[in-house]
Coordinates of C-alpha atoms and ligand atoms in Angstrom, one line a residue:
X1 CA 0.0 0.0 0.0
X2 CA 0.9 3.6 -0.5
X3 CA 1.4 6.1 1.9
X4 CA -1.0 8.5 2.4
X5 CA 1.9 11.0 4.2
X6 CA 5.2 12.2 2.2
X7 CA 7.6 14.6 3.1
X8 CA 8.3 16.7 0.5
X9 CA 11.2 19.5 0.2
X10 CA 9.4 22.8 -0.7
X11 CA 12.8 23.5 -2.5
X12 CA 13.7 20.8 -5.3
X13 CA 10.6 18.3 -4.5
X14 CA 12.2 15.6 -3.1
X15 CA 10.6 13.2 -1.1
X16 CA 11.1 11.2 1.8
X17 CA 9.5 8.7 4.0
X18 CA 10.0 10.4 7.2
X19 CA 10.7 14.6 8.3
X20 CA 14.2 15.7 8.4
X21 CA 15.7 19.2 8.9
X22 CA 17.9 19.3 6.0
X23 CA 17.2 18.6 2.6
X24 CA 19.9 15.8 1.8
X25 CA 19.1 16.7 -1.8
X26 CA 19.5 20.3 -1.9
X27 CA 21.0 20.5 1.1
X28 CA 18.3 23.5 2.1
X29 CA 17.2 23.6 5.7
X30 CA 13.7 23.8 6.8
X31 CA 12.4 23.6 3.4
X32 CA 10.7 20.2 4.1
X33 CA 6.8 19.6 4.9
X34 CA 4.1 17.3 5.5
X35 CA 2.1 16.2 2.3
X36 CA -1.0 14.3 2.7
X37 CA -1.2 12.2 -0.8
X38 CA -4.9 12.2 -2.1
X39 CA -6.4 8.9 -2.5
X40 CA -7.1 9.2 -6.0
X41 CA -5.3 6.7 -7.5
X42 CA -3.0 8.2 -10.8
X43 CA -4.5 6.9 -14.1
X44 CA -2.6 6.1 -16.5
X45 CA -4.1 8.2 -18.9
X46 CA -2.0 10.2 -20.7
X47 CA 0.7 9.9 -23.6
X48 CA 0.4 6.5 -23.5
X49 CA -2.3 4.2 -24.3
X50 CA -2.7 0.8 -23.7
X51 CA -2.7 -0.6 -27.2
X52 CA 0.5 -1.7 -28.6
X53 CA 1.0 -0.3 -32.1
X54 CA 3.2 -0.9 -34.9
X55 CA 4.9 2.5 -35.9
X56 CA 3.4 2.8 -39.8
X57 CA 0.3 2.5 -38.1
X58 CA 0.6 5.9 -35.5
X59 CA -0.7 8.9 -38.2
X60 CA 1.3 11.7 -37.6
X61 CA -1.3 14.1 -38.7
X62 CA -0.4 15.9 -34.9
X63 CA 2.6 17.1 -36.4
X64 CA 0.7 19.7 -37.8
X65 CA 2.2 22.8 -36.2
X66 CA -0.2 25.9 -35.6
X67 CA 1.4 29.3 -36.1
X68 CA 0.9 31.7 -33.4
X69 CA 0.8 33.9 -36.1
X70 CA 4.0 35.7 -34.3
X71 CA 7.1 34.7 -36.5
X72 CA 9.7 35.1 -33.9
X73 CA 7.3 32.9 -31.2
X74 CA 7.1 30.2 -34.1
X75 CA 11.0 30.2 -34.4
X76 CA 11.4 29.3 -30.6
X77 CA 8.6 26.4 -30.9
X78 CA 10.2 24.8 -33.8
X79 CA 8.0 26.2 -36.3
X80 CA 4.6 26.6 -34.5
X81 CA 2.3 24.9 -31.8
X82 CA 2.0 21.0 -31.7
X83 CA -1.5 19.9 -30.9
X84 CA -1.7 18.4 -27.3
X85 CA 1.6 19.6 -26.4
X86 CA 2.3 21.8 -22.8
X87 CA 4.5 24.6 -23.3
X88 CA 6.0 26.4 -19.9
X89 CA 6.9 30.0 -20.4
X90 CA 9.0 31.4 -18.1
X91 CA 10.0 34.8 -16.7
X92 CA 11.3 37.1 -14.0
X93 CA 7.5 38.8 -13.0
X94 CA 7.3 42.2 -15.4
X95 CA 9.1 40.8 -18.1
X96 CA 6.0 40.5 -20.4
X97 CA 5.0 37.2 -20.5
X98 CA 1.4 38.3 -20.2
X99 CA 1.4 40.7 -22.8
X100 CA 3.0 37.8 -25.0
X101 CA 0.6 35.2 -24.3
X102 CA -2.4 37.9 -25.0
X103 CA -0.8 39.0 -27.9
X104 CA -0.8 35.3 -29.6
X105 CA -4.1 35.1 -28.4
X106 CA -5.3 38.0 -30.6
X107 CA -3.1 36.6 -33.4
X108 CA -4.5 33.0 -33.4
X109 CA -8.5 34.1 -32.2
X110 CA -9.8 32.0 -34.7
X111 CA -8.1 28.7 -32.9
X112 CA -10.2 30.1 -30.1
X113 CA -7.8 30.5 -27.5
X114 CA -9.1 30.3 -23.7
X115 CA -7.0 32.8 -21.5
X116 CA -6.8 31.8 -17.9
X117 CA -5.7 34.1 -15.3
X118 CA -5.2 33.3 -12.0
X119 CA -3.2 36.7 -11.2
X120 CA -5.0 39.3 -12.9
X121 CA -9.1 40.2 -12.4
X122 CA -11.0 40.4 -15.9
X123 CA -10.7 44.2 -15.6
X124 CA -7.3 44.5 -15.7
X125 CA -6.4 41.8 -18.8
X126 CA -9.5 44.4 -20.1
X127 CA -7.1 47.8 -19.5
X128 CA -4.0 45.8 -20.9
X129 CA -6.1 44.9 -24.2
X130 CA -7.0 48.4 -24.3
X131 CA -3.3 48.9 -24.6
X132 CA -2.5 46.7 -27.0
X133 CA -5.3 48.0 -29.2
X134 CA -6.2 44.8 -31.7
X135 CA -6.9 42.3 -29.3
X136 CA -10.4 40.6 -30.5
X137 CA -13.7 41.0 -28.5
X138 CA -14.6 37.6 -28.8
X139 CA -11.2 36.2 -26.8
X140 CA -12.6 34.0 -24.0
X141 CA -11.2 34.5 -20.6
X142 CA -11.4 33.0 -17.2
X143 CA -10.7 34.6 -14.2
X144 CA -9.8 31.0 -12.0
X145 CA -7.6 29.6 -9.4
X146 CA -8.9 26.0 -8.7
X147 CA -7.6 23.4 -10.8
X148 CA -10.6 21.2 -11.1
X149 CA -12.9 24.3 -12.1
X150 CA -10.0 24.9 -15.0
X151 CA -10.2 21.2 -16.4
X152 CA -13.6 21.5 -16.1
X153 CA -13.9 24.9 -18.2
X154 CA -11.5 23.2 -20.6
X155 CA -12.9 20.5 -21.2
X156 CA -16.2 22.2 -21.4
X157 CA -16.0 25.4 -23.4
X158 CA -15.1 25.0 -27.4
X159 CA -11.6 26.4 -27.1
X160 CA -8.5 25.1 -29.1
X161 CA -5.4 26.7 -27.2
X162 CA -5.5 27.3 -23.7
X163 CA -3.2 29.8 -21.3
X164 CA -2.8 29.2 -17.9
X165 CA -1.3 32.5 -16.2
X166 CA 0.3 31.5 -14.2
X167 CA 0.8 27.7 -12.5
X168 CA 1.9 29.3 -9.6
X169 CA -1.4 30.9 -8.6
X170 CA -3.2 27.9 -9.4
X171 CA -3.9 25.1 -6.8
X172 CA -6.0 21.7 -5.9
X173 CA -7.8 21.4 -3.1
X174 CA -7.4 18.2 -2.9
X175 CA -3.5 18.8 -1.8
X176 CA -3.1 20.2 1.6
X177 CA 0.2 22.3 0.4
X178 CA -0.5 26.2 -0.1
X179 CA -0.5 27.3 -3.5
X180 CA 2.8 27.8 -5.5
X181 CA 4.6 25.5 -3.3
X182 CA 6.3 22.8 -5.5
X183 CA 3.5 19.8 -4.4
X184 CA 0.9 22.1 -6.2
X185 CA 2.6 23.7 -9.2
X186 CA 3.8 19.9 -9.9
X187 CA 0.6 18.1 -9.3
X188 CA -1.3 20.9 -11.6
X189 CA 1.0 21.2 -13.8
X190 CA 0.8 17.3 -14.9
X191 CA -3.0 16.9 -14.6
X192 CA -2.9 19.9 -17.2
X193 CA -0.5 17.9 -19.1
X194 CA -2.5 14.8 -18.9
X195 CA -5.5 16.9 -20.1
X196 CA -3.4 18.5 -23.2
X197 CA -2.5 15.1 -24.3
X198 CA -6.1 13.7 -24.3
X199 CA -8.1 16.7 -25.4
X200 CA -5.5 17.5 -28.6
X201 CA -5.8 20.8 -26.9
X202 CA -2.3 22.9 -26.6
X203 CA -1.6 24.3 -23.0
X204 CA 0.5 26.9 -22.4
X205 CA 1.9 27.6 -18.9
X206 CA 3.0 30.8 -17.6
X207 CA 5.5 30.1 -14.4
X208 CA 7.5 33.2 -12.8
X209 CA 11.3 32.8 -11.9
X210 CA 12.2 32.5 -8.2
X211 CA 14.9 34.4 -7.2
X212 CA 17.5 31.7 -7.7
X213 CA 16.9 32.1 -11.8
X214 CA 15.2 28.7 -11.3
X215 CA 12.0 28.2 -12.4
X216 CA 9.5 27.6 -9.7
X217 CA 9.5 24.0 -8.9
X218 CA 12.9 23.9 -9.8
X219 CA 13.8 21.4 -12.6
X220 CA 10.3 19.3 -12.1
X221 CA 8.6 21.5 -14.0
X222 CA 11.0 21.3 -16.8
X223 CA 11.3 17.6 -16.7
X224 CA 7.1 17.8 -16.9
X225 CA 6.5 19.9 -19.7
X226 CA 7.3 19.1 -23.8
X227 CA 8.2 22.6 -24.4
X228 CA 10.1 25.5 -21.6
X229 CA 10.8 28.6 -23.4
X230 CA 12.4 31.7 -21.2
X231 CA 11.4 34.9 -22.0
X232 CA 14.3 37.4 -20.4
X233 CA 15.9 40.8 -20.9
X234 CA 17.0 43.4 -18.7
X235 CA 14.6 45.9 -17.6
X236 CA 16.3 48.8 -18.2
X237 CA 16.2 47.9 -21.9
X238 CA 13.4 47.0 -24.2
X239 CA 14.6 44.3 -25.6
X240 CA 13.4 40.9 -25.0
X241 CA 14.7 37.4 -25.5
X242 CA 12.6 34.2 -26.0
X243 CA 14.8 31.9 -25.1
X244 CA 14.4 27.7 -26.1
X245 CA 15.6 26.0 -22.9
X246 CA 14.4 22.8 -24.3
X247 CA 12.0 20.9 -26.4
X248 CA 10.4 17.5 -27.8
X249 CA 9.4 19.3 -31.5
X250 CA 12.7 21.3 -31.7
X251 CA 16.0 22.5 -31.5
X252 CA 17.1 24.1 -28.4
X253 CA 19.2 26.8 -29.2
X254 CA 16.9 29.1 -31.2
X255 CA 15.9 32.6 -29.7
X256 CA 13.5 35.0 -30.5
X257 CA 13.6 38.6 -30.0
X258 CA 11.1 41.5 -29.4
X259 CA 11.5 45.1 -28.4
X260 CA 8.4 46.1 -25.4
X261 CA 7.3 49.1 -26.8
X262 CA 4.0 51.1 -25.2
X263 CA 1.3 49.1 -27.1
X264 CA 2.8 45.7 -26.2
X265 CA 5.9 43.5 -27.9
X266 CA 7.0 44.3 -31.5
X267 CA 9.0 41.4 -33.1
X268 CA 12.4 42.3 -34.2
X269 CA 12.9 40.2 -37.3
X270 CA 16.3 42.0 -37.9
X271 CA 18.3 42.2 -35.2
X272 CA 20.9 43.1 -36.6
X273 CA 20.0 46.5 -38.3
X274 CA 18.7 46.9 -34.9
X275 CA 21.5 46.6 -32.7
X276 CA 23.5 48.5 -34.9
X277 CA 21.3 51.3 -35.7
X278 CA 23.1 54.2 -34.6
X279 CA 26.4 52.9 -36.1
X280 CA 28.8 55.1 -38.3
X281 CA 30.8 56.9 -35.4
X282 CA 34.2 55.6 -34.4
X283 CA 35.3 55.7 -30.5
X284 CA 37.8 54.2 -28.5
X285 CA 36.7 51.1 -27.2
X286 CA 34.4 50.1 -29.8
X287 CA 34.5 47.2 -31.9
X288 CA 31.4 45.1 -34.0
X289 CA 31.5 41.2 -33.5
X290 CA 29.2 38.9 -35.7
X291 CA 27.7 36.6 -32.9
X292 CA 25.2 33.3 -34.0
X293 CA 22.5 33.6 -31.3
X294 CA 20.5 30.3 -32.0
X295 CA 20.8 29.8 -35.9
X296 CA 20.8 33.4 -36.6
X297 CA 24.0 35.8 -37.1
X298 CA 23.6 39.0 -35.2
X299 CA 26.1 41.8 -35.3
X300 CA 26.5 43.7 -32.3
X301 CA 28.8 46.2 -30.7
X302 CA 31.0 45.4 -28.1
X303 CA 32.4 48.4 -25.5
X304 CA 35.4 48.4 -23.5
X305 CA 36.4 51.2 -21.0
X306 CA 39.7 50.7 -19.5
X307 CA 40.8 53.3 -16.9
X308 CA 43.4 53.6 -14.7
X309 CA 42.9 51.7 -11.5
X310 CA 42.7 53.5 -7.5
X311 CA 42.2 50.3 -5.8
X312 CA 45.5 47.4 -5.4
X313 CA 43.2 45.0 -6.9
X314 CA 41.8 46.3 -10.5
X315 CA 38.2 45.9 -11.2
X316 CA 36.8 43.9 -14.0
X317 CA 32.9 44.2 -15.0
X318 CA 31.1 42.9 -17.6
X319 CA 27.8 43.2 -18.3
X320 CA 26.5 40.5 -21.4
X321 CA 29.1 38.1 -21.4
X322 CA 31.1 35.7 -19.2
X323 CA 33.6 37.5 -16.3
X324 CA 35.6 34.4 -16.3
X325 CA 36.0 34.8 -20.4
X326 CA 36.8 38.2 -20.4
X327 CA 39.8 37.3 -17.4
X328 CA 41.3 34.8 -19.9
X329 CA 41.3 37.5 -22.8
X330 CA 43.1 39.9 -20.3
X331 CA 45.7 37.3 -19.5
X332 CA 46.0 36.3 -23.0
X333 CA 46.8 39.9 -23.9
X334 CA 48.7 40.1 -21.1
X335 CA 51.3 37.3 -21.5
X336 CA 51.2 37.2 -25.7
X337 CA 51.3 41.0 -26.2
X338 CA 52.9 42.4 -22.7
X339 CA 49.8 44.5 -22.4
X340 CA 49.8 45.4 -18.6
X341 CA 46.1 45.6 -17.5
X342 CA 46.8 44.6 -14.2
X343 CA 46.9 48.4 -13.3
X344 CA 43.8 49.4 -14.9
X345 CA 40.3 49.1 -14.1
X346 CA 38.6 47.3 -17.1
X347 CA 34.7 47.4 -18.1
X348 CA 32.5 45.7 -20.8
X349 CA 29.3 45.7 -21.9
X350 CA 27.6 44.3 -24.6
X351 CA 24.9 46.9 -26.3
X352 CA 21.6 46.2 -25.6
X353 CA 21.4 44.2 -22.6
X354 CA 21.8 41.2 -24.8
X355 CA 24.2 38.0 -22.9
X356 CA 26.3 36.5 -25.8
X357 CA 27.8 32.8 -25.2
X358 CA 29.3 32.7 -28.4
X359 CA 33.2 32.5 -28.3
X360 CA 33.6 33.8 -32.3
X361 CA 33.4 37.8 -30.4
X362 CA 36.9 37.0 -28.4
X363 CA 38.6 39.2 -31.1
X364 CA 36.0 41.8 -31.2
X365 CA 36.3 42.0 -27.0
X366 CA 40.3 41.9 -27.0
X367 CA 39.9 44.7 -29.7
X368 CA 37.8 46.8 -28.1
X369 CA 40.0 46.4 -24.7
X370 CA 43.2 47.7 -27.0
X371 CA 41.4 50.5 -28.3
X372 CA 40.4 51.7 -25.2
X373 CA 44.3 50.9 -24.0
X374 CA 45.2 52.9 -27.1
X375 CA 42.2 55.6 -27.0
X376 CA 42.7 53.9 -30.8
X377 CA 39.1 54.3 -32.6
X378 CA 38.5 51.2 -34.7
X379 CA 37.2 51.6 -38.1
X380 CA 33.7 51.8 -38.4
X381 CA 33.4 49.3 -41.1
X382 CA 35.3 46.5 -39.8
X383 CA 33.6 43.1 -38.1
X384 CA 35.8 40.7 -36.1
X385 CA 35.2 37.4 -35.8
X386 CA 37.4 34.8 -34.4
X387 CA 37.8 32.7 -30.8
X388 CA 40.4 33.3 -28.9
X389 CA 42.8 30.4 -27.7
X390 CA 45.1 30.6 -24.5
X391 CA 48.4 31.0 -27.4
X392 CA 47.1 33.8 -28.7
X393 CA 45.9 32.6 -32.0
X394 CA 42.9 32.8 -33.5
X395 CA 40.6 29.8 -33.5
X396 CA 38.2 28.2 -36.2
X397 CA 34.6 29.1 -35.7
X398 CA 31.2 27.4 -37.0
X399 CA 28.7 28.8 -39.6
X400 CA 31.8 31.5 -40.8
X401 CA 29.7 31.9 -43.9
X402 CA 26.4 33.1 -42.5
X403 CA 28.2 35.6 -40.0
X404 CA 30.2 37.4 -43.2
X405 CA 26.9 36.7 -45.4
X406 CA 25.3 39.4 -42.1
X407 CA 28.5 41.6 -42.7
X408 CA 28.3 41.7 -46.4
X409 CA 23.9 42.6 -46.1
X410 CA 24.8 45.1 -43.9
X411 CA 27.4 47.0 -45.5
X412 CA 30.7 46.1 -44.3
X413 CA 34.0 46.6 -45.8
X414 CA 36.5 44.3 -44.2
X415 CA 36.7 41.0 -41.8
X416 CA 38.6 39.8 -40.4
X417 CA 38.6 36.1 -39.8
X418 CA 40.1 33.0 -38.6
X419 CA 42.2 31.5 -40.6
X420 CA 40.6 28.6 -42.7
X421 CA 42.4 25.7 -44.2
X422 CA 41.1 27.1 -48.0
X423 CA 39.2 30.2 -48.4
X424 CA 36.1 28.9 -50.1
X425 CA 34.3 32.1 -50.2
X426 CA 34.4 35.9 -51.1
X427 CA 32.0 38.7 -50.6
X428 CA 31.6 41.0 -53.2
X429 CA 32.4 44.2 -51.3
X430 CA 34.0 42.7 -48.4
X431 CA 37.7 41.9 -47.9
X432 CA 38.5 39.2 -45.5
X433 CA 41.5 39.4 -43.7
X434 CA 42.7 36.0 -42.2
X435 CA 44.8 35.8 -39.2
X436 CA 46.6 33.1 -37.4
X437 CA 47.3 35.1 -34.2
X438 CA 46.0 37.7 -32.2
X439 CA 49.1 39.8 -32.5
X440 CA 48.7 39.7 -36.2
X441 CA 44.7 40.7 -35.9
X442 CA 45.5 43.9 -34.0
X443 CA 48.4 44.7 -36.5
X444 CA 45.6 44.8 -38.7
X445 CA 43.1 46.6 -36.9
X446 CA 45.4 49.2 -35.5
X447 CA 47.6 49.6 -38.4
Ligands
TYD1 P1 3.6 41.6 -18.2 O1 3.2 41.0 -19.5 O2 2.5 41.9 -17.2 O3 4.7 40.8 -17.5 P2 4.6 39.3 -16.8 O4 3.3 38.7 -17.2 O5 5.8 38.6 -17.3 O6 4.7 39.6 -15.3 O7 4.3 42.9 -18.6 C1 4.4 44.0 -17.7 C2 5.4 45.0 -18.1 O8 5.4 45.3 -19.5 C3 5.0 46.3 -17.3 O9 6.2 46.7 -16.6 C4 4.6 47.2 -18.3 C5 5.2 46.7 -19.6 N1 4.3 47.0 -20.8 C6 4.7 47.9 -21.7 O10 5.8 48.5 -21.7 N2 3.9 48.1 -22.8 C7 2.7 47.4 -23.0 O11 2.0 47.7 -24.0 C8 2.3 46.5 -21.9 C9 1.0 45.8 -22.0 C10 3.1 46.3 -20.9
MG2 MG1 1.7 38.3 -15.9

């Protein structure tokens, strides 16, 4: 027989027989809590059925994807919404992921969508679609907190995408755990799951961030769902990411990218015009790097400001890109080129609050640093692109071709690149400059 008492942490969901002070999962303290289990047995309804099937004879007429008529949403989902799938968006609270969910709402109405909110009151999703003008009178909405009353309107009203805003506000009675706590979000997040794969019907979740970064059940939520997406971006800016963390229909590494304007989220289809759109003036401490962010090149600036230091240890910031990356450029410059940052204070951001992963804008950082060294402008119509390895030289990157392919679109002159085995390419209007080392780049660039 099953218990009918767990102890669950209220941390990372782990469960144990018996109460203990520390988590010997997490290693939190206090964090654990009586659960009573309900009876109801756990069907084993769901994505599987009982039948055994030979694979010819499974249709896979559910691979139709439906487009939330938002192209950059579509790009994140693998090309749209798979029927009966449960996407999780999540977010830091403000971020938009309200406005985003209403927005596809307005842009799908005729898959009548079903917006739940278990935050807002009807009036206020009423003033927000006042701000974003187009949204249809005929979306439905609930204003509901109970899980069972939500099945039940599901299952119940004619609608063919659902949104549940957010899982954290919604609870069962039937678990004596206060809503949000992990035992609720997990328990309603898989009956919703088991009721998207039965009804066919699409179920998107909205979960907020805990302070941690972590979504809120940490991990079990995103072992749950088919689809998590993260929608992110700094406050202070408008731009915001839609980020792929993983999912069943699709690669992981795509992103899609809005601007939060005053009548909701405008797509930014290309970011790289964007990013550079006041571009033309040279300063020290400046350079452009052509970063892949999912499977699309964006060219970006990079900034550097290095300054003499007051303190015996220097200070190094960066805002958009790894600290730790940055220290290895430094010592790299250091050791290969004598450079002696150790006595100044060094600072880098990437424009517009973007975080780049991508190694290929080594060059472009270490250029900027020099030019700031310098107080050396770089020209304005140069892009660097190339990793940087602990020698100094220059490493390979991937997808070379689409980055100068950006360059080349968006006007400019010279590149300069890893050095490749053969040159397959050339860019009418663009010189590429190869280089083996890092000391030969910045001969280039500061010639
Ligand atoms: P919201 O979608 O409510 O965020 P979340 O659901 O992730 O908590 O977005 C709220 C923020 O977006 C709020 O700070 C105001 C801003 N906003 C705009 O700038 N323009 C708009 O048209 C709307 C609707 C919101
Ligand atoms: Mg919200």
């Amino acid at each position: 027989m099953k218990q009918r008492t767990q102890y669950v942490c209220q941390n990372c969901g782990a469960i144990y027989a018996k109460w203990q002070g520390r988590c010997s999962s997490c290693n939190q303290w206090d964090t654990i809590s009586q659960v009573e289990i309900s009876k109801k047995p756990k069907s084993s309804k769901g994505a599987s059925s009982n039948a055994v099937k030979l694979l010819s004879e499974i249709s896979s007429d559910n691979d139709q994807r439906i487009s939330t008529g938002i192209a950059e949403f579509d790009r994140v989902l693998g090309g749209g919404i798979i029927p009966g799938s449960l996407v999780l968006v999540g977010g830091d609270p403000g971020i938009g992921k309200s406005t985003l969910l209403l927005q596809m709402c307005s842009a799908i109405i005729e898959y009548k969508p079903l917006y739940i909110t278990g935050e807002e009151s009807l009036q206020q999703i009423k003033f927000r679609s006042n701000r974003l003008k187009n949204i249809p009178d005929d979306l439905l909405l609930l204003a509901e907190t109970d899980i069972e009353r939500i099945i039940n309107a599901i299952q119940n009203t004619d609608c063919g995408i659902v949104i549940v805003d957010s899982i954290q506000s919604v609870f069962s009675e039937k678990i004596e755990a206060t809503p949000g706590s992990i035992v609720q979000v997990r328990d309603c997040a898989s009956a919703l799951m088991q009721l998207a794969k039965q009804s066919e019907k699409p179920i998107f979740i909205v979960g907020h961030i805990t302070k941690e970064g972590l979504l809120a059940g940490p991990k079990i939520l995103e072992h749950l769902v088919d689809t998590v997406l993260q929608f992110e971006g700094d406050k202070t800016y408008s731009y915001r990411i839609l980020r792929t963390l993983k999912n069943r229909f699709g690669s992981t590494n795509e992103i899609g990218i809005f601007e939060m304007v005053d009548r909701g989220l405008i797509e930014v289809s290309n970011p790289s015009a964007h990013f550079l759109a006041n571009r033309g003036y040279e300063h020290p401490g400046i350079a452009i790097v052509a970063s892949i962010e999912g499977t699309r090149p964006i060219l970006i600036e990079v900034q550097a400001l290095v300054t003499p230091t007051n303190y015996s240890v220097p200070q190094r910031t960066v805002t958009g890109f790894d600290l730790r990356r940055l220290n290895m450029i430094l010592a790299v410059l250091e050791k290969r080129l004598g450079e002696k940052f150790s006595k100044y204070d060094v600072f880098v951001n990437i424009a517009g609050g973007l975080y780049l992963n991508d190694p290929s804008i080594d060059l472009g950082i270490a250029a900027a640093l020099l030019s700031s060294l310098k107080d050396e402008a770089i020209s304005s119509d140069l892009v660097l692109i190339g990793e940087i390895g602990l020698t100094g030289e220059i490493r390979p990157i991937s997808l070379i071709e689409q980055r100068l392919n950006e360059s080349q679109k968006l006007g400019f002159k010279r590149a300069i690149i890893p050095k490749s085995k053969e040159l397959s390419y050339s860019k009418d209007g663009l010189k590429l400059i190869e280089a083996q080392r890092i000391s030969l780049a910045l001969n280039e660039i500061f010639a």
